Amino acid sequence: MKPRLVLVGLGHGQFEILEHLDRLRECYEVSYIGGREAIYTGAFPQVIAGEMASATTRLRRDIAPVAERLIALDPDARLVETDHGNIAYDILVLATGAKSRGIGTGLKPMTRNMLDEIVQSDAITIVGGGKAGVELAFACIRRKRHVTLYARDILPDLPHHVGRQTARRLVQSGVTLMLSSFQPGTKAEGLVLDATGVGPDDWWAAAGLADHDAFIETTADLRHRVYREIYITGDMAARLNGGVDAVRSGRHVARQLLGTSRPFKSRTSLNILLTTPGRALLTFGKLTWHGRLPYWLKRKIDRRHVERFN
Ligand SMILES: Cc1cc2nc3c(=O)[nH]c(=O)nc-3n(C[C@H](O)[C@H](O)[C@H](O)COP(=O)(O)OP(=O)(O)OC[C@H]3O[C@@H](n4cnc5c(N)ncnc54)[C@H](O)[C@@H]3O)c2cc1C
């Protein structure tokens, strides 16, 4: 009998793993738990800005979910509790992402309904001045009446002058910049979006996969430190960082499952944020470049990704 491989969640890395479904089926009894579609976060600001029709990526047609949601996990018994009963596994791949911290409407997990709600709202208040909050503010101001961004700092991970220039561009574009934290009870205009980053989901600690309020620790090959038959991808893993790592972690796990593994190496990732019309900010570590070429590159990468998985 083949080992039972259970894949959970339609995170960015899972799409990479599902690309190898035919070969995986030769070695494993493969089951999938999760939804049939996901929003590609690299591209959804372009949908809000009216530059792309859709950021929806879809599950392959030749795999049917055995359940829609993981509810709990018993790693000692190797059982996943789902909305369709318990499912046993020999090897488990988790790609369910992390969740927003809880101010207003969380951006994670991102759904099509939430994206529609953002597109339809006239006024938006965004909390968080990191890359996600800044890109969202630039995207929203194209088609919204009012956009307010609450942030103590703008792009705090980048050199100071880049944050200052970006703050100027935001204000020139019409964004109301509040250089302060958003306090509970603050009177906000329109839909409040939480771009303050993500935190752990409650079930991780309940299952004994992580300490309370912590991300999941893995070995360098992305296996859980104690439960070696569990692979962790994307935002769930303490050692990974952002969407590019989520995709790379999926490729790495696919290779491990197929026996062609190489050690996972953390790399500095290239990020590109949409800014003013026709321009984007490319960042690679502390290096930055604002202009038309990053914009062109971003559109090419994002369109290719959405077409590949749609
Ligand atoms: C506004 C914004 C813009 C961003 N832009 C970029 C960018 O340009 N570049 C970049 O590198 N990163 C970007 N990020 C970060 C990026 O979105 C995340 O790092 C990435 O999505 C992590 O992928 P993941 O595979 O961990 O899971 P996710 O993409 O979060 O997907 C998790 C999936 O699992 C499903 N799921 C959740 N719980 C369960 C459950 N219990 N059972 C079954 N399924 C479940 C969810 O519905 C979802 O489909 C952005 C984030 C935000 C908020």
Short mmCIF file of C-alpha atoms and ligand atoms in Angstrom, two decimals:
data_model
loop_
_atom_site.label_atom_id
_atom_site.label_comp_id
_atom_site.label_asym_id
_atom_site.label_seq_id
_atom_site.Cartn_x
_atom_site.Cartn_y
_atom_site.Cartn_z
CA MET A 1 0.00 0.00 0.00
CA LYS A 2 1.22 3.49 -0.81
CA PRO A 3 1.79 5.96 2.05
CA ARG A 4 -1.09 8.41 2.58
CA LEU A 5 0.00 11.94 1.68
CA VAL A 6 -2.42 14.64 2.86
CA LEU A 7 -2.04 18.19 1.54
CA VAL A 8 -3.82 20.94 3.51
CA GLY A 9 -4.54 24.52 2.41
CA LEU A 10 -4.22 26.27 -0.94
CA GLY A 11 -1.30 28.50 0.02
CA HIS A 12 1.21 29.73 -2.54
CA GLY A 13 3.52 26.75 -1.99
CA GLN A 14 0.74 24.17 -2.37
CA PHE A 15 0.23 25.19 -6.00
CA GLU A 16 3.86 24.31 -6.64
CA ILE A 17 3.38 20.91 -4.98
CA LEU A 18 0.17 20.23 -6.91
CA GLU A 19 2.06 20.85 -10.16
CA HIS A 20 3.72 17.48 -9.48
CA LEU A 21 0.45 15.66 -8.73
CA ASP A 22 0.87 12.96 -11.39
CA ARG A 23 4.30 11.95 -10.12
CA LEU A 24 3.18 12.21 -6.49
CA ARG A 25 0.28 9.85 -7.23
CA GLU A 26 2.77 7.23 -8.45
CA CYS A 27 4.35 7.22 -4.96
CA TYR A 28 1.50 8.20 -2.60
CA GLU A 29 -2.25 8.00 -2.01
CA VAL A 30 -2.79 11.76 -2.30
CA SER A 31 -5.67 13.64 -0.60
CA TYR A 32 -6.25 17.37 -0.46
CA ILE A 33 -8.12 19.38 2.21
CA GLY A 34 -8.97 23.00 1.39
CA GLY A 35 -10.80 25.33 -0.95
CA ARG A 36 -10.96 25.30 -4.74
CA GLU A 37 -9.59 28.78 -5.23
CA ALA A 38 -7.25 31.28 -3.61
CA ILE A 39 -6.31 34.89 -4.17
CA TYR A 40 -2.74 35.50 -5.31
CA THR A 41 -1.58 38.31 -3.01
CA GLY A 42 1.16 39.41 -5.42
CA ALA A 43 -1.54 40.57 -7.84
CA PHE A 44 -4.60 41.63 -5.86
CA PRO A 45 -3.52 45.29 -5.46
CA GLN A 46 -3.55 45.43 -9.28
CA VAL A 47 -7.18 44.25 -9.25
CA ILE A 48 -8.05 47.02 -6.78
CA ALA A 49 -6.23 49.56 -8.97
CA GLY A 50 -8.24 48.35 -11.99
CA GLU A 51 -5.16 47.09 -13.82
CA MET A 52 -5.91 43.37 -13.73
CA ALA A 53 -9.23 41.58 -14.09
CA SER A 54 -8.57 38.84 -11.55
CA ALA A 55 -6.04 37.58 -9.01
CA THR A 56 -7.85 34.27 -8.50
CA THR A 57 -5.85 31.07 -8.74
CA ARG A 58 -7.66 27.73 -8.88
CA LEU A 59 -7.20 24.17 -7.70
CA ARG A 60 -6.43 21.70 -10.52
CA ARG A 61 -9.57 20.04 -11.85
CA ASP A 62 -8.15 16.52 -11.45
CA ILE A 63 -8.13 16.67 -7.65
CA ALA A 64 -11.29 16.90 -5.56
CA PRO A 65 -11.03 18.17 -1.98
CA VAL A 66 -11.89 15.47 0.59
CA ALA A 67 -12.88 18.26 3.00
CA GLU A 68 -12.89 22.04 2.94
CA ARG A 69 -11.32 22.94 6.28
CA LEU A 70 -8.84 21.57 8.75
CA ILE A 71 -10.43 22.10 12.17
CA ALA A 72 -7.81 20.48 14.41
CA LEU A 73 -4.81 18.16 14.22
CA ASP A 74 -3.66 15.27 16.40
CA PRO A 75 -0.05 14.73 15.32
CA ASP A 76 0.47 11.83 17.76
CA ALA A 77 -2.41 9.88 16.20
CA ARG A 78 -1.61 11.30 12.72
CA LEU A 79 -5.20 12.46 12.28
CA VAL A 80 -6.60 15.64 10.76
CA GLU A 81 -10.02 16.65 12.04
CA THR A 82 -12.02 18.31 9.26
CA ASP A 83 -15.54 19.51 8.41
CA HIS A 84 -15.98 16.06 6.78
CA GLY A 85 -14.68 13.88 9.63
CA ASN A 86 -11.21 12.62 10.52
CA ILE A 87 -8.59 11.93 7.88
CA ALA A 88 -5.51 9.82 8.62
CA TYR A 89 -2.11 10.50 7.08
CA ASP A 90 1.40 9.12 6.90
CA ILE A 91 2.83 12.38 5.54
CA LEU A 92 1.20 15.78 5.96
CA VAL A 93 1.94 19.06 4.15
CA LEU A 94 0.55 22.20 5.79
CA ALA A 95 0.02 25.32 3.65
CA THR A 96 -2.80 27.10 5.49
CA GLY A 97 -0.96 30.40 5.99
CA ALA A 98 -1.11 32.71 8.99
CA LYS A 99 -3.88 35.11 10.02
CA SER A 100 -4.18 38.85 10.40
CA ARG A 101 -3.75 40.24 13.91
CA GLY A 102 -7.30 41.51 14.32
CA ILE A 103 -7.67 45.25 13.60
CA GLY A 104 -10.79 45.83 11.49
CA THR A 105 -10.94 43.52 8.48
CA GLY A 106 -7.95 41.18 8.32
CA LEU A 107 -6.30 40.75 4.92
CA LYS A 108 -5.43 37.14 5.73
CA PRO A 109 -6.76 34.70 4.80
CA MET A 110 -7.69 36.66 1.68
CA THR A 111 -10.92 35.66 -0.07
CA ARG A 112 -12.73 36.73 -3.22
CA ASN A 113 -15.55 38.23 -1.09
CA MET A 114 -13.07 40.37 0.79
CA LEU A 115 -11.46 41.52 -2.43
CA ASP A 116 -14.92 42.45 -3.80
CA GLU A 117 -15.67 44.35 -0.59
CA ILE A 118 -12.42 46.34 -0.94
CA VAL A 119 -13.10 47.05 -4.63
CA GLN A 120 -16.63 48.27 -3.85
CA SER A 121 -15.76 50.46 -0.83
CA ASP A 122 -15.62 54.15 -1.43
CA ALA A 123 -13.36 54.94 1.50
CA ILE A 124 -10.60 52.78 2.98
CA THR A 125 -8.49 53.09 6.11
CA ILE A 126 -5.33 50.98 6.08
CA VAL A 127 -3.37 50.20 9.23
CA GLY A 128 0.34 49.39 8.79
CA GLY A 129 3.13 51.11 6.86
CA GLY A 130 5.06 48.04 5.71
CA LYS A 131 5.21 46.87 2.11
CA ALA A 132 1.67 45.42 2.11
CA GLY A 133 0.02 48.54 3.61
CA VAL A 134 1.91 50.94 1.35
CA GLU A 135 1.15 48.99 -1.84
CA LEU A 136 -2.49 48.73 -0.86
CA ALA A 137 -2.72 52.50 -0.22
CA PHE A 138 -1.24 53.27 -3.66
CA ALA A 139 -3.64 50.77 -5.28
CA CYS A 140 -6.73 52.05 -3.43
CA ILE A 141 -6.17 55.75 -4.09
CA ARG A 142 -6.57 55.16 -7.84
CA ARG A 143 -10.30 54.50 -7.49
CA LYS A 144 -11.39 55.52 -3.99
CA ARG A 145 -12.76 58.75 -2.64
CA HIS A 146 -10.74 58.63 0.57
CA VAL A 147 -7.74 56.53 1.56
CA THR A 148 -6.15 56.94 4.99
CA LEU A 149 -2.97 55.15 5.99
CA TYR A 150 -2.07 54.83 9.68
CA ALA A 151 1.62 54.03 10.20
CA ARG A 152 4.30 54.94 12.71
CA ASP A 153 6.89 54.53 9.92
CA ILE A 154 6.70 54.07 6.18
CA LEU A 155 8.65 51.05 4.89
CA PRO A 156 10.67 50.66 8.12
CA ASP A 157 12.72 47.75 6.67
CA LEU A 158 14.18 49.96 3.93
CA PRO A 159 16.69 52.84 4.12
CA HIS A 160 15.26 56.01 5.67
CA HIS A 161 15.30 58.10 2.49
CA VAL A 162 13.19 55.49 0.63
CA GLY A 163 10.54 55.67 3.37
CA ARG A 164 10.55 59.49 3.17
CA GLN A 165 10.26 59.54 -0.65
CA THR A 166 7.47 56.96 -0.51
CA ALA A 167 5.60 58.96 2.13
CA ARG A 168 5.83 62.03 -0.15
CA ARG A 169 4.52 60.04 -3.13
CA LEU A 170 1.61 58.73 -1.03
CA VAL A 171 0.60 62.23 0.03
CA GLN A 172 1.01 63.61 -3.53
CA SER A 173 -1.22 60.78 -4.76
CA GLY A 174 -3.96 61.91 -2.35
CA VAL A 175 -3.52 59.43 0.53
CA THR A 176 -4.13 60.91 4.00
CA LEU A 177 -1.09 59.85 5.97
CA MET A 178 -1.47 59.55 9.75
CA LEU A 179 2.00 59.02 11.21
CA SER A 180 0.69 57.40 14.39
CA SER A 181 -0.65 54.06 15.59
CA PHE A 182 -4.27 53.21 15.05
CA GLN A 183 -5.83 52.88 18.50
CA PRO A 184 -8.92 50.81 19.30
CA GLY A 185 -11.86 53.18 19.20
CA THR A 186 -10.25 55.51 16.63
CA LYS A 187 -12.98 56.89 14.37
CA ALA A 188 -12.05 55.61 10.93
CA GLU A 189 -13.47 56.27 7.50
CA GLY A 190 -14.79 53.36 5.43
CA LEU A 191 -13.47 49.82 5.54
CA VAL A 192 -10.57 49.36 7.98
CA LEU A 193 -7.91 46.95 6.66
CA ASP A 194 -5.31 45.31 8.85
CA ALA A 195 -1.91 45.37 7.12
CA THR A 196 0.09 45.13 10.33
CA GLY A 197 1.43 41.69 9.45
CA VAL A 198 0.31 38.20 10.33
CA GLY A 199 0.34 36.08 13.47
CA PRO A 200 -0.09 32.41 14.39
CA ASP A 201 -3.41 30.60 14.03
CA ASP A 202 -4.80 29.24 17.32
CA TRP A 203 -4.89 25.59 16.23
CA TRP A 204 -1.08 25.38 15.83
CA ALA A 205 -0.47 25.61 19.58
CA ALA A 206 -3.56 23.53 20.39
CA ALA A 207 -2.11 20.73 18.23
CA GLY A 208 1.30 21.02 19.90
CA LEU A 209 3.01 22.18 16.68
CA ALA A 210 4.12 25.53 18.14
CA ASP A 211 4.38 27.39 21.41
CA HIS A 212 1.51 29.72 22.26
CA ASP A 213 1.64 32.80 20.00
CA ALA A 214 4.62 31.52 18.01
CA PHE A 215 5.27 30.46 14.43
CA ILE A 216 6.12 26.82 13.75
CA GLU A 217 9.78 25.84 14.11
CA THR A 218 11.16 23.49 11.48
CA THR A 219 14.45 21.89 10.60
CA ALA A 220 16.32 23.24 7.58
CA ASP A 221 14.43 20.82 5.30
CA LEU A 222 11.08 22.36 6.42
CA ARG A 223 9.97 19.36 8.47
CA HIS A 224 8.47 19.89 11.90
CA ARG A 225 11.20 19.49 14.52
CA VAL A 226 9.32 16.79 16.48
CA TYR A 227 6.81 15.40 13.97
CA ARG A 228 9.17 14.75 11.07
CA GLU A 229 6.34 13.49 8.84
CA ILE A 230 4.83 17.02 8.80
CA TYR A 231 6.12 19.58 6.29
CA ILE A 232 5.44 23.26 6.92
CA THR A 233 5.32 25.78 4.07
CA GLY A 234 4.79 29.53 3.70
CA ASP A 235 3.87 31.98 6.45
CA MET A 236 3.34 29.19 9.02
CA ALA A 237 7.06 28.42 9.23
CA ALA A 238 9.18 30.55 11.58
CA ARG A 239 12.15 30.40 9.22
CA LEU A 240 10.28 31.61 6.10
CA ASN A 241 9.46 35.14 5.14
CA GLY A 242 6.77 36.32 2.71
CA GLY A 243 5.18 35.12 -0.47
CA VAL A 244 8.36 34.46 -2.43
CA ASP A 245 9.58 32.10 0.32
CA ALA A 246 6.14 30.49 0.40
CA VAL A 247 6.44 29.58 -3.28
CA ARG A 248 10.05 28.40 -2.88
CA SER A 249 9.14 26.30 0.17
CA GLY A 250 6.48 24.50 -1.88
CA ARG A 251 9.03 23.66 -4.58
CA HIS A 252 11.40 22.39 -1.91
CA VAL A 253 8.76 20.16 -0.28
CA ALA A 254 7.74 18.76 -3.70
CA ARG A 255 11.36 17.76 -4.31
CA GLN A 256 11.59 16.13 -0.88
CA LEU A 257 8.41 14.15 -1.49
CA LEU A 258 9.75 12.96 -4.83
CA GLY A 259 13.16 12.06 -3.40
CA THR A 260 15.17 14.65 -5.30
CA SER A 261 15.82 16.94 -2.40
CA ARG A 262 18.43 19.63 -1.95
CA PRO A 263 18.79 21.62 1.30
CA PHE A 264 16.44 24.62 1.52
CA LYS A 265 18.45 27.82 1.44
CA SER A 266 17.01 31.10 2.63
CA ARG A 267 17.65 33.82 0.08
CA THR A 268 17.10 37.55 -0.04
CA SER A 269 13.92 37.89 -2.04
CA LEU A 270 13.05 40.38 -4.68
CA ASN A 271 9.83 42.29 -3.93
CA ILE A 272 8.10 44.74 -6.22
CA LEU A 273 5.37 47.08 -4.96
CA LEU A 274 2.95 48.93 -7.16
CA THR A 275 3.17 52.71 -6.51
CA THR A 276 2.01 55.57 -8.75
CA PRO A 277 0.43 54.78 -12.17
CA GLY A 278 2.97 52.99 -14.40
CA ARG A 279 5.62 52.77 -11.68
CA ALA A 280 6.70 50.36 -8.98
CA LEU A 281 9.32 50.09 -6.24
CA LEU A 282 11.66 47.13 -6.52
CA THR A 283 13.43 46.05 -3.32
CA PHE A 284 16.17 43.48 -2.89
CA GLY A 285 17.42 43.57 0.69
CA LYS A 286 18.32 47.23 1.23
CA LEU A 287 18.66 47.90 -2.53
CA THR A 288 15.75 49.75 -4.10
CA TRP A 289 14.76 51.00 -7.54
CA HIS A 290 11.65 53.04 -8.30
CA GLY A 291 10.52 53.39 -11.89
CA ARG A 292 8.84 51.99 -14.97
CA LEU A 293 10.95 48.87 -15.45
CA PRO A 294 10.06 47.38 -12.01
CA TYR A 295 6.40 48.04 -12.88
CA TRP A 296 6.71 46.23 -16.20
CA LEU A 297 8.54 43.35 -14.51
CA LYS A 298 5.91 43.04 -11.77
CA ARG A 299 3.05 42.90 -14.24
CA LYS A 300 4.83 40.25 -16.27
CA ILE A 301 5.58 38.06 -13.22
CA ASP A 302 2.10 38.41 -11.72
CA ARG A 303 0.22 37.81 -14.98
CA ARG A 304 2.30 34.73 -15.65
CA HIS A 305 1.63 33.39 -12.14
CA VAL A 306 -2.14 33.93 -12.32
CA GLU A 307 -2.34 32.41 -15.85
CA ARG A 308 -0.28 29.41 -14.75
CA PHE A 309 -2.61 28.56 -11.87
CA ASN A 310 -5.96 29.60 -13.27
C1 LIG B 1 -1.71 43.15 1.02
C2 LIG B 1 -0.63 42.08 0.91
C3 LIG B 1 0.23 42.11 -0.18
C4 LIG B 1 1.26 41.17 -0.25
N1 LIG B 1 2.09 41.25 -1.31
C5 LIG B 1 3.11 40.39 -1.39
C6 LIG B 1 4.02 40.46 -2.48
O1 LIG B 1 3.87 41.28 -3.40
N2 LIG B 1 5.06 39.59 -2.50
C7 LIG B 1 5.23 38.68 -1.50
O2 LIG B 1 6.21 37.93 -1.55
N3 LIG B 1 4.37 38.57 -0.47
C8 LIG B 1 3.32 39.40 -0.38
N4 LIG B 1 2.46 39.30 0.67
C9 LIG B 1 2.66 38.23 1.65
C10 LIG B 1 2.05 36.95 1.09
O3 LIG B 1 0.70 37.15 0.88
C11 LIG B 1 2.20 35.79 2.08
O4 LIG B 1 3.53 35.69 2.50
C12 LIG B 1 1.76 34.48 1.38
O5 LIG B 1 0.43 34.57 1.01
C13 LIG B 1 1.96 33.29 2.28
O6 LIG B 1 1.49 32.17 1.60
P1 LIG B 1 1.07 30.86 2.35
O7 LIG B 1 1.32 29.76 1.40
O8 LIG B 1 1.70 30.76 3.69
O9 LIG B 1 -0.48 30.95 2.64
P2 LIG B 1 -1.66 31.86 2.13
O10 LIG B 1 -1.38 32.49 0.84
O11 LIG B 1 -2.06 32.71 3.28
O12 LIG B 1 -2.79 30.77 1.84
C14 LIG B 1 -3.32 29.94 2.83
C15 LIG B 1 -4.48 29.17 2.24
O13 LIG B 1 -4.92 28.20 3.16
C16 LIG B 1 -6.34 28.32 3.35
N5 LIG B 1 -6.65 27.93 4.72
C17 LIG B 1 -6.48 28.66 5.85
N6 LIG B 1 -6.87 27.97 6.93
C18 LIG B 1 -7.30 26.76 6.47
C19 LIG B 1 -7.82 25.61 7.10
N7 LIG B 1 -8.00 25.56 8.42
N8 LIG B 1 -8.15 24.55 6.32
C20 LIG B 1 -7.98 24.59 4.97
N9 LIG B 1 -7.49 25.65 4.32
C21 LIG B 1 -7.15 26.73 5.07
C22 LIG B 1 -6.65 29.78 3.06
O14 LIG B 1 -8.00 29.94 2.70
C23 LIG B 1 -5.67 30.06 1.92
O15 LIG B 1 -6.21 29.66 0.69
C24 LIG B 1 1.40 40.20 0.76
C25 LIG B 1 0.51 40.15 1.82
C26 LIG B 1 -0.51 41.06 1.90
C27 LIG B 1 -1.46 40.99 3.06
#
